[in-house]
mmCIF file of C-alpha atoms and ligand atoms in Angstrom:
data_model
loop_
_atom_site.group_PDB
_atom_site.id
_atom_site.type_symbol
_atom_site.label_atom_id
_atom_site.label_comp_id
_atom_site.label_asym_id
_atom_site.label_seq_id
_atom_site.Cartn_x
_atom_site.Cartn_y
_atom_site.Cartn_z
ATOM 1 C CA MET G 1 -2.190 -4.804 19.368
ATOM 2 C CA THR G 2 -0.831 -6.788 22.154
ATOM 3 C CA ALA G 3 2.445 -5.642 24.199
ATOM 4 C CA THR G 4 4.244 -8.672 22.773
ATOM 5 C CA ALA G 5 3.595 -7.620 19.378
ATOM 6 C CA SER G 6 4.824 -4.003 20.062
ATOM 7 C CA LEU G 7 7.949 -5.269 21.863
ATOM 8 C CA CYS G 8 8.775 -7.661 18.832
ATOM 9 C CA ASP G 9 8.352 -4.743 16.674
ATOM 10 C CA ASN G 10 10.519 -2.590 18.536
ATOM 11 C CA ASP G 11 13.204 -5.230 18.778
ATOM 12 C CA GLN G 12 13.223 -5.472 14.990
ATOM 13 C CA ILE G 13 13.551 -1.547 14.637
ATOM 14 C CA ARG G 14 16.641 -1.913 17.101
ATOM 15 C CA SER G 15 18.088 -4.855 15.022
ATOM 16 C CA ALA G 16 17.693 -2.987 11.810
ATOM 17 C CA VAL G 17 19.246 0.302 13.404
ATOM 18 C CA GLU G 18 22.337 -1.966 14.569
ATOM 19 C CA PHE G 19 22.601 -3.477 11.072
ATOM 20 C CA LEU G 20 22.722 -0.364 9.385
ATOM 21 C CA SER G 21 24.983 1.426 11.792
ATOM 22 C CA GLU G 22 27.468 -1.697 11.575
ATOM 23 C CA ARG G 23 27.168 -1.371 7.607
ATOM 24 C CA PHE G 24 27.590 2.315 7.193
ATOM 25 C CA GLY G 25 28.882 3.521 10.478
ATOM 26 C CA ASP G 26 29.176 7.363 10.512
ATOM 27 C CA ARG G 27 27.617 7.948 7.049
ATOM 28 C CA LEU G 28 24.336 7.155 8.445
ATOM 29 C CA SER G 29 24.608 9.271 11.458
ATOM 30 C CA CYS G 30 24.918 12.432 9.382
ATOM 31 C CA CYS G 31 21.693 11.768 7.426
ATOM 32 C CA HIS G 32 18.824 14.007 8.196
ATOM 33 C CA ASN G 33 16.486 13.641 5.274
ATOM 34 C CA ALA G 34 15.020 10.453 4.122
ATOM 35 C CA VAL G 35 13.243 10.212 0.578
ATOM 36 C CA ILE G 36 10.533 7.190 -0.016
ATOM 37 C CA LEU G 37 10.472 6.889 -3.803
ATOM 38 C CA GLY G 38 7.266 5.813 -5.235
ATOM 39 C CA SER G 39 6.292 3.620 -8.471
ATOM 40 C CA GLY G 40 8.631 4.542 -11.347
ATOM 41 C CA LEU G 41 10.155 7.377 -9.464
ATOM 42 C CA GLY G 42 13.656 5.804 -8.285
ATOM 43 C CA GLN G 43 15.802 7.930 -10.590
ATOM 44 C CA PRO G 44 17.159 10.111 -7.758
ATOM 45 C CA ALA G 45 18.477 7.016 -6.090
ATOM 46 C CA GLU G 46 20.290 5.830 -9.223
ATOM 47 C CA ASP G 47 21.773 9.353 -9.509
ATOM 48 C CA ALA G 48 22.999 9.082 -5.983
ATOM 49 C CA LEU G 49 24.506 5.778 -6.634
ATOM 50 C CA ILE G 50 26.466 6.922 -9.708
ATOM 51 C CA ARG G 51 27.795 9.923 -7.852
ATOM 52 C CA GLY G 52 29.271 7.459 -5.283
ATOM 53 C CA GLY G 53 26.422 6.577 -2.843
ATOM 54 C CA ASP G 54 26.205 3.475 -0.897
ATOM 55 C CA VAL G 55 23.501 0.930 -1.116
ATOM 56 C CA CYS G 56 21.847 -1.996 0.647
ATOM 57 C CA ASP G 57 18.982 -4.268 -0.415
ATOM 58 C CA TYR G 58 15.854 -4.173 1.789
ATOM 59 C CA SER G 59 16.209 -8.176 1.942
ATOM 60 C CA GLU G 60 19.280 -7.630 3.895
ATOM 61 C CA ILE G 61 17.929 -5.612 6.463
ATOM 62 C CA PRO G 62 16.192 -7.157 9.544
ATOM 63 C CA GLY G 63 12.393 -6.806 9.746
ATOM 64 C CA PHE G 64 12.258 -4.867 6.278
ATOM 65 C CA ALA G 65 9.355 -5.689 4.229
ATOM 66 C CA ALA G 66 10.241 -6.383 0.663
ATOM 67 C CA THR G 67 7.867 -5.212 -2.315
ATOM 68 C CA ALA G 68 6.997 -7.170 -5.246
ATOM 69 C CA VAL G 69 5.346 -4.451 -7.309
ATOM 70 C CA VAL G 70 7.104 -3.499 -10.607
ATOM 71 C CA GLY G 71 8.747 -0.157 -10.475
ATOM 72 C CA HIS G 72 9.984 -0.622 -6.848
ATOM 73 C CA ARG G 73 13.679 -1.589 -6.763
ATOM 74 C CA GLY G 74 13.681 -2.403 -2.963
ATOM 75 C CA ARG G 75 16.825 -0.818 -1.694
ATOM 76 C CA LEU G 76 18.310 1.825 0.488
ATOM 77 C CA VAL G 77 20.698 4.312 -1.043
ATOM 78 C CA ILE G 78 22.868 6.781 0.980
ATOM 79 C CA ALA G 79 23.791 9.909 -0.915
ATOM 80 C CA PRO G 80 27.417 10.667 -1.441
ATOM 81 C CA ASP G 81 27.319 13.651 0.936
ATOM 82 C CA SER G 82 25.584 11.609 3.489
ATOM 83 C CA ALA G 83 22.855 14.069 4.040
ATOM 84 C CA THR G 84 20.042 12.131 2.490
ATOM 85 C CA VAL G 85 18.624 8.466 2.523
ATOM 86 C CA TYR G 86 16.669 7.111 -0.436
ATOM 87 C CA LEU G 87 14.320 4.321 0.101
ATOM 88 C CA GLN G 88 13.536 3.093 -3.626
ATOM 89 C CA GLY G 89 10.265 1.449 -3.339
ATOM 90 C CA ARG G 90 7.933 0.761 -0.459
ATOM 91 C CA ALA G 91 5.673 -2.228 0.862
ATOM 92 C CA HIS G 92 2.021 -1.623 0.343
ATOM 93 C CA TYR G 93 -1.055 -2.283 2.320
ATOM 94 C CA TYR G 94 -2.702 -3.878 -0.824
ATOM 95 C CA GLU G 95 0.209 -6.403 -1.113
ATOM 96 C CA GLY G 96 -1.182 -7.853 1.958
ATOM 97 C CA TYR G 97 1.343 -6.432 4.690
ATOM 98 C CA SER G 98 0.151 -5.150 7.994
ATOM 99 C CA LEU G 99 0.225 -1.519 8.844
ATOM 100 C CA ARG G 100 3.170 -2.182 11.100
ATOM 101 C CA ARG G 101 4.997 -3.579 8.240
ATOM 102 C CA VAL G 102 4.048 -0.957 5.864
ATOM 103 C CA THR G 103 5.255 1.702 8.258
ATOM 104 C CA PHE G 104 8.438 -0.087 9.178
ATOM 105 C CA ALA G 105 10.782 1.670 6.857
ATOM 106 C CA ALA G 106 9.632 5.046 8.002
ATOM 107 C CA ARG G 107 9.905 4.265 11.542
ATOM 108 C CA LEU G 108 13.263 2.955 11.089
ATOM 109 C CA MET G 109 14.133 6.159 9.442
ATOM 110 C CA SER G 110 12.867 8.100 12.420
ATOM 111 C CA ALA G 111 14.822 5.897 14.848
ATOM 112 C CA LEU G 112 17.929 6.686 12.800
ATOM 113 C CA GLY G 113 17.399 10.244 13.711
ATOM 114 C CA ILE G 114 16.115 11.707 10.434
ATOM 115 C CA GLN G 115 14.424 14.977 10.963
ATOM 116 C CA THR G 116 12.454 15.359 7.389
ATOM 117 C CA LEU G 117 10.720 12.657 5.443
ATOM 118 C CA VAL G 118 9.757 13.414 1.897
ATOM 119 C CA VAL G 119 7.137 10.726 0.842
ATOM 120 C CA THR G 120 6.605 10.422 -2.984
ATOM 121 C CA ASN G 121 4.135 8.599 -5.151
ATOM 122 C CA ALA G 122 2.277 8.131 -8.315
ATOM 123 C CA ALA G 123 -1.155 9.035 -8.428
ATOM 124 C CA GLY G 124 -4.270 9.546 -10.674
ATOM 125 C CA GLY G 125 -5.455 13.076 -11.161
ATOM 126 C CA ILE G 126 -8.994 13.960 -10.360
ATOM 127 C CA ASN G 127 -8.732 17.773 -10.365
ATOM 128 C CA PRO G 128 -9.603 18.563 -13.935
ATOM 129 C CA SER G 129 -6.565 21.048 -14.307
ATOM 130 C CA TYR G 130 -4.003 18.313 -13.342
ATOM 131 C CA ARG G 131 -2.174 16.663 -16.361
ATOM 132 C CA PRO G 132 0.198 13.499 -16.458
ATOM 133 C CA GLY G 133 3.767 14.667 -15.627
ATOM 134 C CA ASP G 134 2.469 17.439 -13.176
ATOM 135 C CA LEU G 135 3.617 17.224 -9.498
ATOM 136 C CA MET G 136 1.115 17.934 -6.509
ATOM 137 C CA LEU G 137 2.363 19.013 -3.118
ATOM 138 C CA ILE G 138 0.083 17.279 -0.591
ATOM 139 C CA ASN G 139 -1.531 19.763 1.578
ATOM 140 C CA GLY G 140 -4.348 17.666 3.101
ATOM 141 C CA HIS G 141 -5.560 13.855 2.918
ATOM 142 C CA TRP G 142 -8.460 11.569 3.134
ATOM 143 C CA THR G 143 -7.789 7.930 4.047
ATOM 144 C CA PHE G 144 -10.340 5.541 2.671
ATOM 145 C CA MET G 145 -9.360 2.193 4.542
ATOM 146 C CA HIS G 146 -11.064 0.098 6.904
ATOM 147 C CA VAL G 147 -8.753 0.828 9.663
ATOM 148 C CA ARG G 148 -8.286 3.922 11.951
ATOM 149 C CA LEU G 149 -4.686 5.501 11.541
ATOM 150 C CA ALA G 150 -4.352 8.371 13.618
ATOM 151 C CA ASP G 151 -5.764 11.868 14.037
ATOM 152 C CA GLN G 152 -4.208 14.240 11.635
ATOM 153 C CA LEU G 153 -1.316 14.563 9.526
ATOM 154 C CA SER G 154 0.026 17.830 10.412
ATOM 155 C CA VAL G 155 1.375 19.274 7.178
ATOM 156 C CA ASN G 156 4.109 21.334 7.598
ATOM 157 C CA ARG G 157 3.414 24.548 6.227
ATOM 158 C CA ARG G 158 6.880 25.954 5.819
ATOM 159 C CA LEU G 159 8.108 22.979 4.193
ATOM 160 C CA LEU G 160 5.255 23.317 1.603
ATOM 161 C CA TRP G 161 5.591 27.267 1.035
ATOM 162 C CA ASN G 162 9.299 26.711 0.397
ATOM 163 C CA ALA G 163 8.785 23.728 -2.028
ATOM 164 C CA GLN G 164 6.324 25.701 -4.105
ATOM 165 C CA LEU G 165 8.970 28.182 -4.875
ATOM 166 C CA ILE G 166 11.186 25.378 -6.407
ATOM 167 C CA GLU G 167 8.694 25.657 -9.416
ATOM 168 C CA THR G 168 10.127 28.849 -10.477
ATOM 169 C CA ALA G 169 13.900 28.097 -9.731
ATOM 170 C CA ALA G 170 16.463 28.166 -12.063
ATOM 171 C CA GLY G 171 17.962 24.739 -12.953
ATOM 172 C CA LEU G 172 14.787 22.596 -14.090
ATOM 173 C CA PRO G 173 15.190 21.247 -17.455
ATOM 174 C CA THR G 174 11.707 22.215 -18.703
ATOM 175 C CA SER G 175 8.762 23.754 -17.159
ATOM 176 C CA LEU G 176 7.368 21.696 -14.621
ATOM 177 C CA ILE G 177 3.822 22.414 -12.900
ATOM 178 C CA VAL G 178 3.663 21.974 -9.368
ATOM 179 C CA HIS G 179 0.206 22.050 -7.732
ATOM 180 C CA GLN G 180 -0.733 21.974 -4.269
ATOM 181 C CA GLY G 181 -3.810 19.564 -3.431
ATOM 182 C CA SER G 182 -5.273 17.026 -1.292
ATOM 183 C CA TYR G 183 -4.666 13.275 -1.560
ATOM 184 C CA ALA G 184 -7.065 10.457 -1.086
ATOM 185 C CA MET G 185 -5.380 7.123 -0.021
ATOM 186 C CA MET G 186 -7.590 4.065 -1.281
ATOM 187 C CA SER G 187 -6.680 0.551 0.292
ATOM 188 C CA GLY G 188 -6.352 -0.856 -3.392
ATOM 189 C CA PRO G 189 -5.038 -3.257 -5.065
ATOM 190 C CA CYS G 190 -7.529 -2.701 -7.944
ATOM 191 C CA TYR G 191 -7.843 1.096 -9.174
ATOM 192 C CA GLU G 192 -10.955 2.949 -8.328
ATOM 193 C CA THR G 193 -14.230 2.501 -10.074
ATOM 194 C CA PRO G 194 -15.333 5.418 -12.064
ATOM 195 C CA ALA G 195 -18.264 5.722 -9.626
ATOM 196 C CA GLU G 196 -15.607 6.102 -6.878
ATOM 197 C CA VAL G 197 -13.622 8.696 -8.582
ATOM 198 C CA ARG G 198 -17.091 10.742 -9.163
ATOM 199 C CA MET G 199 -17.425 10.440 -5.390
ATOM 200 C CA LEU G 200 -13.775 11.736 -4.543
ATOM 201 C CA SER G 201 -14.276 14.430 -7.033
ATOM 202 C CA SER G 202 -17.606 15.600 -5.530
ATOM 203 C CA LEU G 203 -15.412 15.778 -2.127
ATOM 204 C CA GLY G 204 -12.968 17.898 -3.480
ATOM 205 C CA VAL G 205 -9.941 15.327 -3.729
ATOM 206 C CA ASP G 206 -7.538 16.369 -6.196
ATOM 207 C CA ALA G 207 -5.526 13.353 -6.806
ATOM 208 C CA VAL G 208 -5.904 9.557 -5.621
ATOM 209 C CA GLY G 209 -3.435 6.556 -4.771
ATOM 210 C CA MET G 210 -2.834 3.771 -2.633
ATOM 211 C CA SER G 211 0.299 4.566 -0.400
ATOM 212 C CA THR G 212 1.895 7.435 1.550
ATOM 213 C CA ILE G 213 -0.472 8.209 4.353
ATOM 214 C CA PRO G 214 0.158 5.338 6.876
ATOM 215 C CA GLU G 215 3.951 5.891 6.737
ATOM 216 C CA SER G 216 3.352 9.812 7.022
ATOM 217 C CA LEU G 217 1.338 9.481 9.974
ATOM 218 C CA ALA G 218 3.527 7.049 11.872
ATOM 219 C CA VAL G 219 6.583 9.284 11.610
ATOM 220 C CA ALA G 220 4.673 12.671 11.947
ATOM 221 C CA ALA G 221 3.445 11.405 15.390
ATOM 222 C CA ARG G 222 7.279 10.989 16.203
ATOM 223 C CA GLY G 223 7.981 14.444 15.634
ATOM 224 C CA VAL G 224 9.549 14.196 12.166
ATOM 225 C CA ARG G 225 8.543 16.676 9.620
ATOM 226 C CA VAL G 226 6.745 15.153 6.416
ATOM 227 C CA MET G 227 6.303 16.435 3.032
ATOM 228 C CA GLY G 228 4.164 14.534 0.454
ATOM 229 C CA VAL G 229 4.540 14.795 -3.173
ATOM 230 C CA SER G 230 2.435 13.085 -5.929
ATOM 231 C CA CYS G 231 3.564 12.557 -9.559
ATOM 232 C CA ILE G 232 0.092 12.552 -11.565
ATOM 233 C CA THR G 233 0.773 9.736 -13.880
ATOM 234 C CA ASN G 234 -2.774 9.364 -15.247
ATOM 235 C CA ALA G 235 -6.317 10.729 -15.275
ATOM 236 C CA ALA G 236 -8.197 8.847 -12.618
ATOM 237 C CA CYS G 237 -10.569 6.102 -13.938
ATOM 238 C CA GLY G 238 -13.300 7.019 -15.912
ATOM 239 C CA LEU G 239 -11.992 10.592 -16.465
ATOM 240 C CA ALA G 240 -10.018 9.385 -19.509
ATOM 241 C CA ASP G 241 -10.680 6.994 -22.310
ATOM 242 C CA GLY G 242 -9.804 3.398 -21.916
ATOM 243 C CA PRO G 243 -8.994 0.992 -18.771
ATOM 244 C CA LEU G 244 -5.821 1.977 -16.564
ATOM 245 C CA ASP G 245 -3.229 -0.671 -15.792
ATOM 246 C CA HIS G 246 -0.007 -0.402 -13.616
ATOM 247 C CA SER G 247 2.248 -0.647 -17.001
ATOM 248 C CA GLU G 248 0.688 2.722 -18.144
ATOM 249 C CA VAL G 249 1.480 4.098 -14.676
ATOM 250 C CA SER G 250 5.020 3.070 -14.617
ATOM 251 C CA GLU G 251 5.628 4.139 -18.190
ATOM 252 C CA VAL G 252 4.372 7.678 -17.525
ATOM 253 C CA ALA G 253 6.419 7.853 -14.177
ATOM 254 C CA GLY G 254 9.475 6.596 -16.169
ATOM 255 C CA GLY G 255 8.779 9.425 -18.730
ATOM 256 C CA ILE G 256 8.827 12.238 -16.189
ATOM 257 C CA GLU G 257 11.599 10.944 -13.756
ATOM 258 C CA ASP G 258 14.123 13.360 -15.211
ATOM 259 C CA ARG G 259 12.039 16.386 -14.415
ATOM 260 C CA PHE G 260 11.101 14.849 -10.951
ATOM 261 C CA SER G 261 14.805 14.202 -10.118
ATOM 262 C CA ALA G 262 15.748 17.636 -10.971
ATOM 263 C CA TRP G 263 12.951 19.168 -8.843
ATOM 264 C CA LEU G 264 13.686 16.703 -5.824
ATOM 265 C CA SER G 265 17.299 17.423 -5.940
ATOM 266 C CA LEU G 266 16.574 21.240 -5.699
ATOM 267 C CA LEU G 267 14.137 20.225 -2.581
ATOM 268 C CA ILE G 268 16.963 18.227 -1.149
ATOM 269 C CA ASP G 269 19.441 21.281 -1.571
ATOM 270 C CA GLN G 270 16.769 23.408 0.159
ATOM 271 C CA LEU G 271 16.515 20.961 3.090
ATOM 272 C CA ASN G 272 20.337 20.663 3.435
ATOM 273 C CA GLY G 273 20.292 24.714 3.380
ATOM 274 C CA GLU G 274 18.368 24.639 6.334
ATOM 275 C CA HIS G 275 21.013 22.503 8.245
ATOM 276 C CA THR G 276 23.900 24.355 7.270
ATOM 277 C CA LEU G 277 22.424 27.770 8.381
HETATM 278 N N1 HPA L 1 -5.244 5.286 -8.612
HETATM 279 C C1 HPA L 1 -4.882 4.898 -7.637
HETATM 280 N N2 HPA L 1 -3.533 4.852 -7.530
HETATM 281 C C2 HPA L 1 -2.756 5.435 -8.602
HETATM 282 C C3 HPA L 1 -3.331 5.663 -9.780
HETATM 283 C C4 HPA L 1 -4.786 5.808 -9.720
HETATM 284 O O1 HPA L 1 -5.295 6.324 -10.512
HETATM 285 N N3 HPA L 1 -2.419 5.972 -10.346
HETATM 286 C C5 HPA L 1 -1.217 5.801 -10.042
HETATM 287 N N4 HPA L 1 -1.388 5.347 -8.761
#
């Protein structure tokens, strides 16, 4: 990357910070958590809006990459208590965006002073004990892309440990299974072949998707705590009958949104609790 490219990018981040600060004023400076909501998982942002949150379309924010993927609304929502920013949808590498653009939203959150980023995604289950509707807290990752991203995502063990306790917390509408496992990011845009899934399985990968890692690495390197959560929407290709398509993924994600939202709001309560100690 050239110095000019990096300068332009920093300028864009600065313009986006200025735009959002002007638009939301003090409300934004109080936010300490951000959540990136993946395919079909936008319900927590809708809930925050119903409760009186503020909203801004990605298209209004300077430098922000839009997403054309179904199930990604493409907007930023600030929760009514001003503690959490929800990013409803993300730009993907497989849409043709550079990694700078893919990581822009997360880097913007870091520039705004966010301390914890929760990244969520829809993923195909490879671990035979996983069922559609289960959650998986990401405790390790592989990145099968033809670019080098960074050395290591330092998974925050304390966040994982606390989040795992939520499974047994009162307040979840129905029982929700929360695993911990490793996530492999493939570059997409096609789903994996059954042969690739067999390879991933033999390596010990638990779930596979096409996002999450670049933005996590980008902000972990800036000192933000990162917690990744996969919503298992399907058995990965070749592990169940028939071909897989995005409408099935969106439909299953939509069907588990209530449980996911309930779980996420308990996680946010837990994170907010840390700030009021
Ligand atoms: N593979 C890759 N990405 C995905 C999948 C999958 O099976 N399901 C949801 N996103």
